[in-house]
mmCIF file of C-alpha atoms in Angstrom:
data_model
loop_
_atom_site.group_PDB
_atom_site.id
_atom_site.type_symbol
_atom_site.label_atom_id
_atom_site.label_comp_id
_atom_site.label_asym_id
_atom_site.label_seq_id
_atom_site.Cartn_x
_atom_site.Cartn_y
_atom_site.Cartn_z
ATOM 1 C CA MET O 1 25.209 -22.432 -13.031
ATOM 2 C CA GLY O 2 25.799 -18.879 -11.483
ATOM 3 C CA THR O 3 25.488 -17.534 -14.703
ATOM 4 C CA ALA O 4 22.123 -19.250 -15.101
ATOM 5 C CA PHE O 5 20.672 -17.506 -12.044
ATOM 6 C CA GLU O 6 21.824 -14.047 -13.034
ATOM 7 C CA LEU O 7 20.066 -14.753 -16.112
ATOM 8 C CA LEU O 8 16.871 -15.799 -14.573
ATOM 9 C CA HIS O 9 17.108 -12.731 -11.906
ATOM 10 C CA ILE O 10 17.727 -10.335 -14.843
ATOM 11 C CA VAL O 11 14.840 -11.717 -16.936
ATOM 12 C CA ALA O 12 12.299 -12.250 -13.866
ATOM 13 C CA ALA O 13 13.073 -8.593 -12.872
ATOM 14 C CA VAL O 14 12.404 -7.468 -16.628
ATOM 15 C CA PHE O 15 8.769 -9.360 -16.931
ATOM 16 C CA ILE O 16 7.874 -9.292 -13.296
ATOM 17 C CA ILE O 17 9.221 -6.154 -11.534
ATOM 18 C CA GLY O 18 8.430 -3.832 -14.620
ATOM 19 C CA PRO O 19 4.649 -4.477 -14.462
ATOM 20 C CA MET O 20 4.845 -4.696 -10.650
ATOM 21 C CA ALA O 21 6.044 -0.836 -10.911
ATOM 22 C CA ILE O 22 3.581 0.249 -13.691
ATOM 23 C CA LEU O 23 0.391 -1.490 -13.452
ATOM 24 C CA PRO O 24 -0.534 0.776 -10.640
ATOM 25 C CA MET O 25 -0.014 3.665 -12.826
ATOM 26 C CA THR O 26 -2.875 2.362 -15.020
ATOM 27 C CA GLY O 27 -4.895 1.920 -12.292
ATOM 28 C CA LEU O 28 -4.745 5.479 -11.632
ATOM 29 C CA ARG O 29 -6.021 5.944 -15.335
ATOM 30 C CA ALA O 30 -8.800 3.517 -14.730
ATOM 31 C CA LEU O 31 -9.687 5.164 -11.705
ATOM 32 C CA ARG O 32 -10.194 8.892 -13.618
ATOM 33 C CA ALA O 33 -12.108 7.034 -16.124
ATOM 34 C CA ARG O 34 -14.145 5.306 -13.347
ATOM 35 C CA GLU O 35 -14.028 2.103 -14.665
ATOM 36 C CA ALA O 36 -14.525 -0.190 -11.487
ATOM 37 C CA GLY O 37 -13.832 -3.615 -13.482
ATOM 38 C CA SER O 38 -10.584 -2.549 -14.614
ATOM 39 C CA ILE O 39 -9.391 -1.614 -11.493
ATOM 40 C CA THR O 40 -10.667 -4.785 -9.753
ATOM 41 C CA VAL O 41 -8.469 -6.753 -12.445
ATOM 42 C CA LEU O 42 -5.409 -4.341 -11.811
ATOM 43 C CA ALA O 43 -5.583 -4.601 -8.131
ATOM 44 C CA LYS O 44 -5.413 -8.766 -8.582
ATOM 45 C CA SER O 45 -2.606 -7.896 -11.190
ATOM 46 C CA VAL O 46 -0.511 -5.625 -8.732
ATOM 47 C CA ASN O 47 -0.798 -8.133 -5.966
ATOM 48 C CA ILE O 48 0.135 -11.144 -8.257
ATOM 49 C CA PHE O 49 3.154 -9.376 -9.709
ATOM 50 C CA THR O 50 4.260 -8.100 -6.115
ATOM 51 C CA LEU O 51 4.048 -11.401 -4.726
ATOM 52 C CA LEU O 52 5.859 -13.113 -7.762
ATOM 53 C CA SER O 53 8.471 -10.671 -7.146
ATOM 54 C CA VAL O 54 9.915 -12.692 -4.610
ATOM 55 C CA LEU O 55 11.063 -14.995 -7.494
ATOM 56 C CA VAL O 56 13.248 -12.440 -8.579
ATOM 57 C CA ALA O 57 14.733 -11.866 -5.046
ATOM 58 C CA LEU O 58 15.178 -15.676 -4.977
ATOM 59 C CA PHE O 59 16.921 -15.928 -8.317
ATOM 60 C CA GLY O 60 19.196 -13.040 -6.984
ATOM 61 C CA PHE O 61 20.369 -14.879 -3.903
ATOM 62 C CA GLY O 62 20.927 -17.915 -5.845
ATOM 63 C CA ALA O 63 23.223 -15.868 -8.251
ATOM 64 C CA LEU O 64 25.049 -14.302 -5.043
ATOM 65 C CA GLY O 65 25.505 -17.816 -3.303
ATOM 66 C CA MET O 66 27.361 -18.941 -6.309
ATOM 67 C CA SER O 67 29.232 -15.495 -6.594
ATOM 68 C CA ASP O 68 32.784 -14.911 -5.728
ATOM 69 C CA ARG O 69 32.770 -11.278 -6.241
ATOM 70 C CA ALA O 70 30.113 -10.369 -4.044
ATOM 71 C CA SER O 71 28.455 -11.194 -0.565
ATOM 72 C CA PHE O 72 25.665 -10.046 1.842
ATOM 73 C CA ALA O 73 28.470 -7.849 3.497
ATOM 74 C CA SER O 74 28.405 -5.877 -0.121
ATOM 75 C CA THR O 75 26.681 -2.695 0.506
ATOM 76 C CA TRP O 76 24.986 -2.459 -2.474
ATOM 77 C CA ILE O 77 23.674 -6.104 -2.174
ATOM 78 C CA TRP O 78 21.815 -5.366 1.512
ATOM 79 C CA LEU O 79 20.969 -1.901 0.581
ATOM 80 C CA SER O 80 19.101 -3.336 -2.624
ATOM 81 C CA ILE O 81 17.347 -5.850 -0.319
ATOM 82 C CA VAL O 82 16.131 -2.960 2.036
ATOM 83 C CA LEU O 83 14.811 -1.208 -0.963
ATOM 84 C CA TYR O 84 13.064 -3.903 -2.497
ATOM 85 C CA ALA O 85 11.345 -4.887 0.923
ATOM 86 C CA LEU O 86 10.368 -1.578 1.445
ATOM 87 C CA ALA O 87 8.429 -1.305 -2.182
ATOM 88 C CA LEU O 88 7.041 -4.894 -1.654
ATOM 89 C CA ALA O 89 5.553 -3.645 1.787
ATOM 90 C CA ILE O 90 4.099 -0.625 0.349
ATOM 91 C CA ASN O 91 2.609 -2.366 -2.618
ATOM 92 C CA LEU O 92 1.181 -4.945 -0.551
ATOM 93 C CA PHE O 93 0.028 -3.127 2.338
ATOM 94 C CA LEU O 94 -0.904 0.492 1.015
ATOM 95 C CA VAL O 95 -1.229 0.527 -3.163
ATOM 96 C CA VAL O 96 -3.270 -2.801 -3.326
ATOM 97 C CA PRO O 97 -5.533 -2.255 -0.613
ATOM 98 C CA ALA O 98 -6.049 1.520 -1.862
ATOM 99 C CA LEU O 99 -6.949 -0.164 -5.360
ATOM 100 C CA ARG O 100 -9.616 -2.671 -3.928
ATOM 101 C CA ALA O 101 -11.097 0.057 -1.926
ATOM 102 C CA SER O 102 -11.179 2.486 -4.633
ATOM 103 C CA ALA O 103 -12.597 -0.497 -6.883
ATOM 104 C CA GLU O 104 -15.548 -0.664 -4.474
ATOM 105 C CA GLU O 105 -16.112 2.852 -4.243
ATOM 106 C CA VAL O 106 -16.423 3.323 -7.830
ATOM 107 C CA THR O 107 -18.758 0.251 -8.096
ATOM 108 C CA ALA O 108 -20.755 1.797 -5.593
ATOM 109 C CA ASN O 109 -21.172 5.264 -7.266
ATOM 110 C CA PRO O 110 -20.276 4.632 -10.918
ATOM 111 C CA SER O 111 -21.330 8.203 -12.134
ATOM 112 C CA GLY O 112 -19.563 10.204 -9.219
ATOM 113 C CA THR O 113 -17.828 13.219 -10.071
ATOM 114 C CA ALA O 114 -15.365 13.627 -7.424
ATOM 115 C CA ARG O 115 -11.981 11.997 -7.082
ATOM 116 C CA VAL O 116 -11.868 8.424 -5.689
ATOM 117 C CA ALA O 117 -10.647 8.794 -2.257
ATOM 118 C CA GLY O 118 -7.959 6.419 -2.514
ATOM 119 C CA TYR O 119 -6.566 8.128 -5.210
ATOM 120 C CA PRO O 120 -3.508 9.976 -3.758
ATOM 121 C CA ARG O 121 -2.492 7.036 -1.645
ATOM 122 C CA ILE O 122 -2.228 4.905 -4.944
ATOM 123 C CA ALA O 123 -0.359 7.757 -6.662
ATOM 124 C CA ALA O 124 2.068 8.078 -3.956
ATOM 125 C CA GLY O 125 2.590 4.803 -3.163
ATOM 126 C CA SER O 126 2.914 3.691 -6.276
ATOM 127 C CA GLY O 127 5.599 6.540 -7.216
ATOM 128 C CA ILE O 128 7.653 5.667 -4.004
ATOM 129 C CA VAL O 129 7.714 2.033 -5.046
ATOM 130 C CA THR O 130 9.079 2.788 -8.710
ATOM 131 C CA LEU O 131 11.701 5.169 -6.938
ATOM 132 C CA LEU O 132 12.508 2.554 -4.905
ATOM 133 C CA LEU O 133 13.013 0.089 -7.664
ATOM 134 C CA VAL O 134 14.839 2.449 -9.659
ATOM 135 C CA GLY O 135 17.398 2.587 -6.593
ATOM 136 C CA VAL O 136 17.713 -1.116 -6.867
ATOM 137 C CA THR O 137 18.269 -0.894 -10.451
ATOM 138 C CA VAL O 138 21.086 1.817 -9.828
ATOM 139 C CA LEU O 139 22.537 -0.319 -7.513
ATOM 140 C CA MET O 140 22.710 -3.043 -9.499
ATOM 141 C CA VAL O 141 24.627 -1.626 -12.243
ATOM 142 C CA TRP O 142 26.642 0.445 -10.277
ATOM 143 C CA LYS O 143 27.770 -1.925 -7.406
ATOM 144 C CA PRO O 144 29.267 1.310 -5.187
#
């Protein structure tokens, strides 16, 4: 059963965490093109994938509960949880609201030439989220 949870954890990480990290960067491209509809859809998608990423953590907890090789006391486990929680919070409370506000701004002024106000927040937030998730991946593989 532990192997099943590990498999679910890894597959969910690939298919849920991957889009969670990449979609905001696609949103930046849509912002540069001033495509309000795409930005709105991407804001919803990032929000959904970020919320679904909790499944990855739950499968990880399931695998951890059945493992005799690791525990919550393992540094790489609790550090991974902290990094993931930070990534989750940044996406939910910085990136998604900035995408939504940017979609509204582009909708209000579709032919504007100035950079959208939320662009730096989305770029910085999504970059930090990606780095945090890379850190989690490194910890999961390396297990120091």
